[in-house]
């Protein structure tokens, strides 16, 4: 029997440019802190993988090891089939965009973009042409003669991206490049990064602590905890089929609701929920249910009561105090938000989407 | 009302500047063009006399040499200190020490050097080094060494913030783009630090150029430096009525220092755009 193609296989098949990257058994510790603990990660040629996780989970260390800015204690780093584990950073042929403030302040945007090309001994004519092309790609062709202090944070990050891509690196590394920007610019630039990455086809590793960012741009998202990959999958799979409660909690909003498991389903809030692979299958369990997988109905005789409501633009959230204890967050259409003022008696039921259940003790 | 309240707060500052800076400067400027209560250019013409031009030349040479040597040594020391743990004991100790040593001049410093290097000094007698100690009283040997004693720590204090303003991302960006450490210093860190370095060098120049007490305490033969010449015009019991010439020399010093400090301000403004301190 042939296994179904994974997101990695799909990316590998789609790739026209870019090289494969493989991190195998990486370990890195700082004194007693284990930053990377047997990390294994593969990136298909041309794929964009986002590493997501809380602070200190090891995602930045993994990226810095790939860049050569940190040395792993053990393990192997391969790029395009070549072992780069002990190769110095400046010989790795990588492009990197940092969190912020990485532009050389004494150079204009154009000079920044030309810098890597100058090191590759390109003629000034070639450099200028390539810099113009790259600045055009990131939408900053009119800002070529500006210095970093004359540009906004978003523009600076665009130039940093142009500089990293100008040298046509084998791998592009993005180290939380959007975290210092305000929300609107972040979304704009996020989409632009994805557009450009698809256009140039460079294999890309994107480190972020922002789940929305990771889910929006990546072919696959890896969730890390304590130096290990908890799960790596396509965004929709990660969201709808988390392998454990850490991933479910970290990616998206999750209700932890008490239930009773019976083989392949569990009873939750008076309704039945099919259980995902890897769930606890018997006895009292905690079922991890997404807010959009719950429905709320106004019911004067209902056991539960609305405690608060929030309008979030495209949709709204109703927080319901449950008679059985605890609370449930329910997603509703934004037009329905006004139907649930605090104090409204309601009933909450699952929609029947599959969910993960963990033993009630965890 | 708020604006007048704010102005009230800076009154002591302006009073201080007026009494201790503006009025003395005005006295010097006016005095340089007055002799015996009458306006004259004689004081300015006196600046061309060999004793004055020689003293000016010595002052400039002494200031340039101690500024350049002090700046280079201080910059190296500042880089070394910047690599220490941010709030570590070593860093706090060295910066505090330099803060004190940068202000350690005058008679006390001269005495410290006399006690160490003069003919009867500790090292001269005990170890037989120092070549008899007479060099210590010469402006181009002794004073240079003594001035470096406060120039190097001053450089560290002034230049350390610039070195610490270098962002690690600049080095890492250079490396990921294919550059070596040497190239980083040549193409990135060097040019970024250059305005701060030259600015600090100019500050060291003015520091040495205007120093008086240390030189006065150490040099007893003649007045080989401009500040000593100026002092002589006010204290000499041999040649009287030279206050106007003294003020003209002081005016020359003010002009030199003003030019240098203007250049410093321009460079500092440029550096502050590049370096977050």
XYZ file of C-alpha atoms in Angstrom:
639
model
C 0.000 0.000 0.000
C 1.340 3.433 -0.867
C 1.201 6.077 1.880
C -0.699 9.281 1.130
C 1.608 12.077 0.017
C 2.568 14.411 2.858
C 2.909 18.175 2.670
C 6.680 17.641 2.458
C 6.258 15.346 -0.552
C 3.959 17.865 -2.196
C 6.434 20.695 -1.681
C 9.275 18.535 -2.991
C 7.278 17.716 -6.109
C 6.243 21.338 -6.697
C 9.714 22.749 -6.258
C 11.334 24.232 -9.310
C 14.237 25.925 -7.543
C 15.754 25.799 -4.096
C 17.574 23.018 -2.290
C 16.625 20.498 0.367
C 17.658 21.186 3.949
C 18.024 18.530 6.589
C 18.752 18.950 10.277
C 19.417 15.605 11.890
C 19.677 14.889 15.606
C 20.662 18.425 16.573
C 21.561 18.984 20.197
C 22.516 22.305 21.711
C 22.645 23.221 25.355
C 23.511 26.388 27.230
C 24.704 25.200 30.615
C 21.835 23.245 32.126
C 19.343 24.495 29.525
C 18.735 22.128 26.622
C 17.876 24.473 23.739
C 17.790 21.733 21.110
C 17.065 18.166 22.060
C 17.444 15.768 19.153
C 15.845 18.082 16.621
C 15.081 16.513 13.273
C 13.729 18.689 10.500
C 13.558 18.403 6.729
C 12.727 21.174 4.295
C 11.870 20.240 0.729
C 13.401 22.329 -2.077
C 11.483 25.570 -2.402
C 9.413 24.920 0.717
C 8.630 27.511 3.382
C 8.597 25.966 6.836
C 7.667 28.029 9.872
C 8.952 27.093 13.297
C 6.494 28.116 15.956
C 6.700 27.894 19.691
C 6.867 29.772 22.953
C 9.942 31.736 24.026
C 12.840 29.463 24.833
C 11.498 26.497 22.854
C 14.620 26.399 20.673
C 13.224 27.688 17.370
C 15.709 30.556 17.076
C 18.567 28.301 18.143
C 17.612 25.883 15.358
C 17.667 28.706 12.805
C 20.954 30.062 14.116
C 22.507 26.599 13.934
C 21.413 26.356 10.317
C 22.907 29.818 9.705
C 26.146 28.806 11.383
C 25.790 31.530 13.990
C 25.598 28.828 16.674
C 27.403 25.518 16.698
C 25.332 22.473 17.597
C 26.836 20.218 20.274
C 26.032 17.295 18.031
C 23.969 16.459 14.975
C 24.232 17.166 11.291
C 23.177 20.015 9.026
C 22.832 19.335 5.324
C 21.965 21.834 2.643
C 21.569 20.612 -0.903
C 23.114 17.296 0.109
C 26.278 18.925 1.463
C 27.269 18.638 5.103
C 27.556 22.211 6.401
C 27.689 21.367 10.100
C 31.173 22.808 10.588
C 31.211 25.250 7.683
C 31.511 28.905 8.777
C 28.534 31.197 8.233
C 30.142 33.237 5.475
C 30.680 30.101 3.370
C 27.144 28.729 3.694
C 25.436 30.788 1.000
C 22.424 31.740 3.096
C 20.306 34.847 3.229
C 19.012 35.980 6.571
C 16.515 38.584 7.728
C 16.762 39.490 11.392
C 14.136 40.662 13.835
C 15.083 44.328 13.383
C 17.882 46.873 13.097
C 20.063 44.779 10.825
C 20.510 47.276 7.994
C 23.930 48.862 7.887
C 23.112 52.377 9.063
C 25.857 54.144 7.128
C 24.659 52.783 3.798
C 21.618 53.622 1.709
C 18.999 51.013 0.894
C 20.711 50.396 -2.456
C 24.163 50.066 -0.897
C 22.766 47.630 1.651
C 21.325 45.470 -1.116
C 24.550 45.712 -3.120
C 26.712 44.742 -0.140
C 26.518 40.955 -0.610
C 27.003 41.324 -4.357
C 30.096 43.430 -3.796
C 31.533 40.593 -1.708
C 30.871 38.320 -4.666
C 32.930 40.664 -6.817
C 30.126 41.613 -9.187
C 30.723 44.674 -11.329
C 29.118 47.902 -10.186
C 26.795 47.778 -13.191
C 25.622 44.266 -12.308
C 25.227 45.276 -8.667
C 23.150 48.307 -9.473
C 20.906 46.363 -11.809
C 20.388 43.561 -9.307
C 19.778 46.006 -6.425
C 17.216 47.864 -8.519
C 15.517 44.583 -9.369
C 15.407 43.509 -5.723
C 14.182 46.875 -4.449
C 11.509 46.752 -7.095
C 10.544 43.272 -5.936
C 9.953 44.535 -2.404
C 8.236 47.699 -3.644
C 10.922 50.152 -2.604
C 12.448 51.272 -5.873
C 11.744 54.903 -4.966
C 13.521 54.628 -1.610
C 16.860 53.405 -2.930
C 18.830 56.407 -1.700
C 17.411 56.491 1.784
C 19.305 55.514 4.906
C 17.841 53.189 7.526
C 16.994 56.042 9.890
C 14.964 57.669 7.106
C 12.760 54.598 6.625
C 9.932 53.057 8.634
C 10.358 49.696 10.346
C 8.401 47.957 7.595
C 10.509 49.543 4.865
C 13.695 48.573 6.667
C 12.572 44.964 6.834
C 11.727 45.034 3.140
C 15.229 46.263 2.354
C 16.647 43.565 4.624
C 14.653 40.993 2.647
C 15.889 42.443 -0.652
C 19.466 42.346 0.659
C 19.109 38.717 1.720
C 17.589 37.667 -1.610
C 19.945 39.692 -3.809
C 22.731 37.151 -3.421
C 20.385 34.360 -4.577
C 20.968 32.302 -1.455
C 20.359 28.579 -1.347
C 18.276 29.020 1.793
C 16.475 32.034 3.206
C 16.285 32.351 6.987
C 13.731 34.642 8.577
C 14.244 35.242 12.282
C 10.983 36.790 13.521
C 11.250 39.473 10.826
C 7.828 40.937 11.572
C 7.768 40.978 15.347
C 8.928 44.599 15.688
C 6.277 45.939 13.301
C 2.788 47.172 14.007
C -0.159 44.901 13.262
C -1.212 46.297 9.891
C 2.292 46.434 8.420
C 2.929 42.968 9.793
C 0.046 41.469 7.843
C 1.034 43.354 4.672
C 4.661 42.323 4.836
C 3.761 38.772 5.803
C 1.765 38.374 2.612
C 4.530 40.011 0.632
C 7.153 37.669 2.037
C 5.036 34.737 0.929
C 4.486 36.208 -2.540
C 8.200 36.851 -3.002
C 9.185 33.466 -1.622
C 6.867 31.740 -4.073
C 8.220 33.912 -6.878
C 11.899 33.205 -6.220
C 11.356 29.655 -4.969
C 14.046 29.772 -2.291
C 13.821 27.183 0.463
C 12.884 29.176 3.541
C 12.900 28.661 7.276
C 10.730 31.179 9.104
C 10.900 31.461 12.876
C 8.035 33.136 14.666
C 6.094 33.063 17.890
C 2.988 34.367 16.129
C 0.759 31.431 15.208
C -1.375 33.450 12.813
C 1.746 34.491 10.913
C 3.022 30.923 10.755
C -0.296 29.489 9.608
C -0.723 32.216 6.996
C 2.606 31.939 5.179
C 4.011 28.460 5.628
C 3.728 25.307 3.554
C 4.289 23.476 6.806
C 4.423 24.624 10.399
C 6.566 22.970 13.046
C 5.536 23.462 16.652
C 8.452 23.265 19.061
C 8.641 22.722 22.781
C 11.753 22.288 24.908
C 14.055 21.885 21.929
C 11.958 19.254 20.167
C 9.452 19.277 17.353
C 6.073 18.351 18.765
C 4.410 18.263 15.365
C 5.172 19.448 11.859
C 2.366 19.537 9.345
C 0.497 21.673 6.858
C -1.299 24.536 8.630
C -4.801 23.107 8.194
C -3.716 19.718 9.454
C -1.918 21.211 12.427
C -5.006 23.187 13.328
C -7.594 20.505 12.818
C -5.587 17.449 13.843
C -3.123 18.402 16.584
C -1.207 15.433 17.920
C -1.268 16.528 21.538
C -2.777 19.085 23.870
C 0.336 21.324 23.716
C -0.059 21.771 19.960
C -3.832 22.174 20.284
C -3.380 24.812 22.971
C -0.577 26.638 21.208
C -2.133 26.782 17.762
C -5.437 28.603 17.828
C -7.862 28.923 20.719
C -8.993 25.741 22.415
C -11.660 24.947 24.973
C -10.699 22.287 27.475
C -14.006 20.609 28.227
C -14.683 17.624 30.476
C -16.117 14.565 28.733
C -16.361 10.800 28.737
C -14.559 8.853 26.045
C -15.876 5.653 24.607
C -13.590 4.171 21.950
C -13.840 6.523 18.963
C -15.992 9.319 20.400
C -16.581 11.304 23.539
C -19.618 12.872 25.124
C -19.115 16.581 25.717
C -21.721 19.183 26.792
C -24.450 16.692 26.057
C -23.252 16.062 22.478
C -21.016 13.509 20.793
C -17.606 14.364 19.374
C -15.556 11.971 17.208
C -12.017 11.605 18.557
C -8.830 12.237 16.603
C -6.080 9.645 16.316
C -3.918 9.711 19.423
C -6.760 10.612 21.753
C -7.412 8.959 25.098
C -10.213 6.511 24.319
C -11.814 5.559 27.610
C -13.046 7.063 30.836
C -13.079 10.688 31.882
C -11.197 12.867 29.454
C -10.544 16.505 28.646
C -11.707 17.201 25.122
C -10.005 20.031 23.242
C -12.679 21.767 21.197
C -12.196 24.814 18.977
C -14.545 27.795 19.545
C -15.922 27.428 16.006
C -16.798 23.805 16.771
C -19.294 24.856 19.446
C -22.731 26.403 18.959
C -24.584 28.533 21.438
C -28.378 28.989 21.591
C -30.296 31.486 23.672
C -32.495 29.398 25.954
C -34.360 30.874 28.942
C -34.188 27.471 30.624
C -30.616 26.792 29.568
C -28.126 25.640 32.211
C -25.346 28.020 31.173
C -25.005 31.811 31.179
C -23.088 34.271 29.009
C -20.367 36.010 31.012
C -18.935 38.249 28.311
C -19.046 38.937 24.586
C -16.445 40.392 22.280
C -16.703 41.702 18.742
C -13.623 40.791 16.705
C -14.504 42.160 13.279
C -15.199 39.190 11.022
C -16.691 37.227 13.895
C -17.448 37.472 17.577
C -16.742 35.457 20.693
C -19.183 34.578 23.416
C -17.757 33.370 26.697
C -20.190 31.141 28.526
C -20.016 30.112 32.180
C -20.872 26.405 32.234
C -23.210 24.944 34.834
C -20.856 21.975 35.131
C -17.988 24.320 35.990
C -15.439 26.173 33.894
C -16.208 28.149 30.787
C -16.494 27.737 27.046
C -15.498 30.153 24.305
C -17.879 29.989 21.376
C -17.323 31.645 18.016
C -20.417 33.289 16.514
C -21.024 35.392 13.411
C -20.370 39.042 14.168
C -24.018 39.835 13.335
C -25.094 37.551 16.213
C -22.927 39.119 18.897
C -25.708 41.422 20.062
C -27.978 38.422 20.686
C -25.890 37.365 23.665
C -25.573 40.139 26.220
C -23.901 39.068 29.461
C -26.327 37.194 31.693
C -28.277 35.580 28.816
C -29.253 31.988 29.621
C -27.925 29.676 26.910
C -27.106 26.120 26.012
C -23.800 25.186 24.390
C -23.386 22.120 22.171
C -20.530 20.714 20.052
C -21.009 20.782 16.275
C -19.658 17.272 15.955
C -16.233 18.084 14.450
C -13.477 15.681 15.448
C -11.415 16.738 18.450
C -8.486 15.551 20.505
C -9.125 14.098 23.939
C -6.498 13.750 26.611
C -6.697 11.951 29.880
C -8.585 14.095 32.391
C -5.542 13.979 34.668
C -3.328 16.019 32.272
C 1.110 78.762 33.203
C 3.173 75.908 31.832
C 5.674 77.627 29.444
C 6.759 80.246 31.964
C 7.071 77.525 34.612
C 9.319 75.576 32.277
C 11.449 78.668 31.644
C 11.739 79.240 35.369
C 13.338 75.816 35.684
C 16.215 76.684 33.360
C 16.980 80.061 34.953
C 19.749 78.609 37.180
C 21.339 77.041 34.126
C 21.318 80.241 32.133
C 22.566 82.184 35.168
C 25.423 79.702 35.505
C 26.307 79.873 31.802
C 26.187 83.659 31.860
C 28.390 84.084 34.920
C 30.923 81.360 34.238
C 31.031 81.193 30.455
C 29.560 84.169 28.623
C 30.937 86.982 30.797
C 34.490 85.528 30.974
C 34.401 84.916 27.203
C 33.255 88.483 26.666
C 36.022 89.797 28.938
C 38.566 87.832 26.899
C 37.193 88.971 23.527
C 37.002 92.634 24.522
C 40.290 92.530 26.423
C 42.079 91.142 23.367
C 41.324 94.384 21.548
C 41.956 96.841 24.382
C 45.174 98.152 25.894
C 45.382 100.852 28.535
C 41.662 101.515 28.115
C 42.009 102.178 24.380
C 41.115 99.950 21.434
C 44.110 98.375 19.719
C 45.190 95.542 17.434
C 48.558 95.388 19.158
C 47.559 92.426 21.311
C 46.531 90.451 18.260
C 49.769 91.408 16.473
C 51.670 90.114 19.495
C 50.369 86.631 18.684
C 52.924 86.590 15.880
C 55.877 86.860 18.261
C 58.201 83.805 18.212
C 57.578 82.899 21.865
C 53.822 82.792 21.268
C 53.908 80.966 17.940
C 56.353 78.452 19.392
C 54.085 77.909 22.426
C 51.080 77.506 20.129
C 52.986 74.995 18.018
C 54.062 73.032 21.099
C 50.508 73.042 22.412
C 49.161 71.771 19.111
C 51.820 69.039 18.802
C 51.339 67.930 22.407
C 47.561 67.909 21.976
C 47.618 66.078 18.645
C 50.065 63.407 19.796
C 48.351 62.730 23.115
C 44.931 62.820 21.430
C 45.910 60.331 18.719
C 47.816 57.956 21.020
C 45.163 58.303 23.733
C 42.360 57.734 21.233
C 43.933 54.604 19.772
C 44.776 53.076 23.160
C 41.442 54.150 24.649
C 39.502 52.726 21.700
C 41.242 49.368 22.024
C 40.524 49.389 25.748
C 36.894 50.386 25.116
C 36.437 47.462 22.733
C 37.974 45.086 25.269
C 35.642 46.411 27.970
C 32.625 46.166 25.657
C 33.188 42.430 25.299
C 32.965 41.910 29.066
C 29.693 40.848 30.693
C 27.279 43.850 30.532
C 26.822 44.307 34.267
C 29.863 42.326 35.352
C 32.256 43.469 38.063
C 35.165 43.931 35.634
C 33.231 46.287 33.396
C 31.827 48.342 36.255
C 35.243 48.526 37.887
C 37.079 49.645 34.736
C 34.489 52.249 33.739
C 34.319 53.664 37.278
C 38.102 53.759 37.489
C 38.361 55.502 34.135
C 35.733 58.004 35.230
C 38.017 58.978 38.117
C 41.314 58.823 36.205
C 39.955 60.952 33.352
C 39.555 63.768 35.876
C 42.817 63.070 37.692
C 45.066 65.944 36.652
C 46.814 68.987 38.019
C 49.286 69.116 40.867
C 48.327 65.714 42.256
C 49.042 63.967 38.966
C 52.281 65.882 38.484
C 53.369 64.910 41.983
C 52.466 61.262 41.355
C 54.711 61.206 38.286
C 57.498 63.065 40.076
C 57.344 60.567 42.910
C 57.599 57.735 40.409
C 59.841 58.857 37.528
C 61.835 61.917 38.617
C 65.515 61.827 39.594
C 64.507 60.941 43.138
C 61.428 58.962 42.036
C 60.582 55.473 43.194
C 61.232 53.642 39.936
C 64.318 55.697 39.089
C 66.012 54.918 42.402
C 64.776 51.421 43.010
C 64.973 49.929 39.543
C 67.335 52.311 37.887
C 64.881 53.022 35.076
C 63.707 56.396 33.911
C 67.019 57.671 32.550
C 67.698 59.979 35.454
C 64.186 61.387 35.394
C 65.078 64.718 33.764
C 62.990 63.932 30.679
C 59.918 64.200 32.870
C 60.204 67.986 32.945
C 60.300 68.352 29.167
C 57.080 69.267 27.412
C 57.514 66.810 24.526
C 58.383 63.795 26.649
C 57.274 64.101 30.227
C 54.086 66.018 29.536
C 53.060 63.649 26.782
C 53.286 60.692 29.134
C 51.538 62.538 31.937
C 48.740 63.738 29.643
C 48.169 60.209 28.373
C 47.423 59.273 31.948
C 44.081 61.079 31.682
C 43.594 60.972 27.905
C 43.294 57.185 27.668
C 40.598 56.870 30.379
C 38.757 59.850 28.910
C 38.707 58.132 25.521
C 37.292 54.999 27.084
C 34.505 56.928 28.780
C 33.611 58.873 25.633
C 34.011 56.068 23.095
C 32.567 53.101 25.001
C 28.908 54.006 24.269
C 29.701 54.060 20.548
C 31.365 50.642 20.653
C 28.451 49.270 22.645
C 26.070 50.750 20.070
C 27.346 48.291 17.455
C 24.531 45.833 16.952
C 25.358 42.122 16.828
C 22.989 41.852 13.848
C 25.390 43.921 11.735
C 28.170 41.408 12.239
C 25.827 38.484 11.674
C 24.337 40.097 8.566
C 27.858 40.609 7.209
C 28.672 36.967 7.826
C 25.491 35.622 6.254
C 26.161 37.784 3.209
C 29.571 36.160 2.872
C 31.844 38.597 4.715
C 34.660 37.745 7.103
C 35.377 39.309 10.497
C 38.084 41.513 8.967
C 35.664 42.682 6.308
C 33.063 43.465 8.968
C 35.527 45.775 10.705
C 36.675 47.337 7.462
C 33.324 47.875 5.750
C 30.769 47.996 8.549
C 31.959 48.585 12.116
C 34.892 50.799 11.129
C 32.898 53.289 9.056
C 30.081 53.304 11.635
C 32.500 54.052 14.474
C 34.629 56.527 12.540
C 32.569 59.678 13.285
C 32.459 58.781 16.984
C 36.179 58.035 16.979
C 37.119 61.306 15.323
C 34.678 63.158 17.545
C 36.266 61.639 20.637
C 39.726 62.408 19.231
C 38.750 66.062 18.866
C 37.488 66.080 22.415
C 40.813 64.682 23.593
C 42.596 67.354 21.575
C 40.731 70.153 23.307
C 41.224 68.444 26.648
C 44.995 68.500 26.197
C 45.056 71.855 24.448
C 43.362 73.641 27.329
C 45.045 71.757 30.210
C 47.019 74.084 32.462
C 47.505 72.865 36.012
C 49.422 69.671 35.217
C 51.799 71.483 32.869
C 52.258 74.363 35.298
C 53.105 71.983 38.117
C 55.587 69.963 36.077
C 57.275 72.530 33.822
C 59.257 75.149 35.699
C 61.625 76.308 32.932
C 59.985 78.837 30.593
C 56.475 78.592 29.212
C 56.585 76.178 26.288
C 52.800 75.835 26.017
C 50.134 78.392 25.214
C 48.219 78.014 28.525
C 51.524 78.588 30.383
C 52.210 81.649 28.246
C 48.782 83.016 29.115
C 49.365 82.290 32.800
C 52.702 84.070 32.564
C 51.145 87.284 31.251
C 49.004 87.524 34.363
C 51.495 86.356 36.992
C 54.877 87.492 35.666
C 56.662 89.970 37.897
C 59.283 90.624 35.222
C 57.153 91.796 32.296
C 54.163 93.849 33.376
C 51.132 95.102 31.450
C 50.772 92.013 29.293
C 47.183 91.186 30.256
C 45.905 92.286 26.834
C 48.318 89.908 25.071
C 47.229 87.155 27.459
C 43.619 87.779 26.501
C 44.529 87.712 22.815
C 46.202 84.325 23.317
C 43.151 83.139 25.248
C 40.995 84.320 22.353
C 43.150 82.297 19.960
C 42.596 79.250 22.162
C 38.863 79.886 22.302
C 38.764 80.053 18.498
C 40.721 76.793 18.124
C 38.539 75.026 20.701
C 35.337 76.410 19.158
C 36.316 75.115 15.705
C 37.217 71.725 17.091
C 34.058 71.462 19.185
C 31.880 72.454 16.227
C 33.435 69.636 14.228
C 32.838 67.341 17.208
C 29.163 68.327 17.393
C 28.682 67.664 13.663
C 30.314 64.240 13.893
C 28.434 63.371 17.071
C 25.117 64.204 15.400
C 25.970 61.943 12.497
C 27.051 59.112 14.802
C 23.910 59.397 16.892
C 21.790 58.631 13.819
C 23.634 55.387 13.330
C 24.214 54.189 16.841
C 21.571 53.636 19.464
C 23.171 54.517 22.769
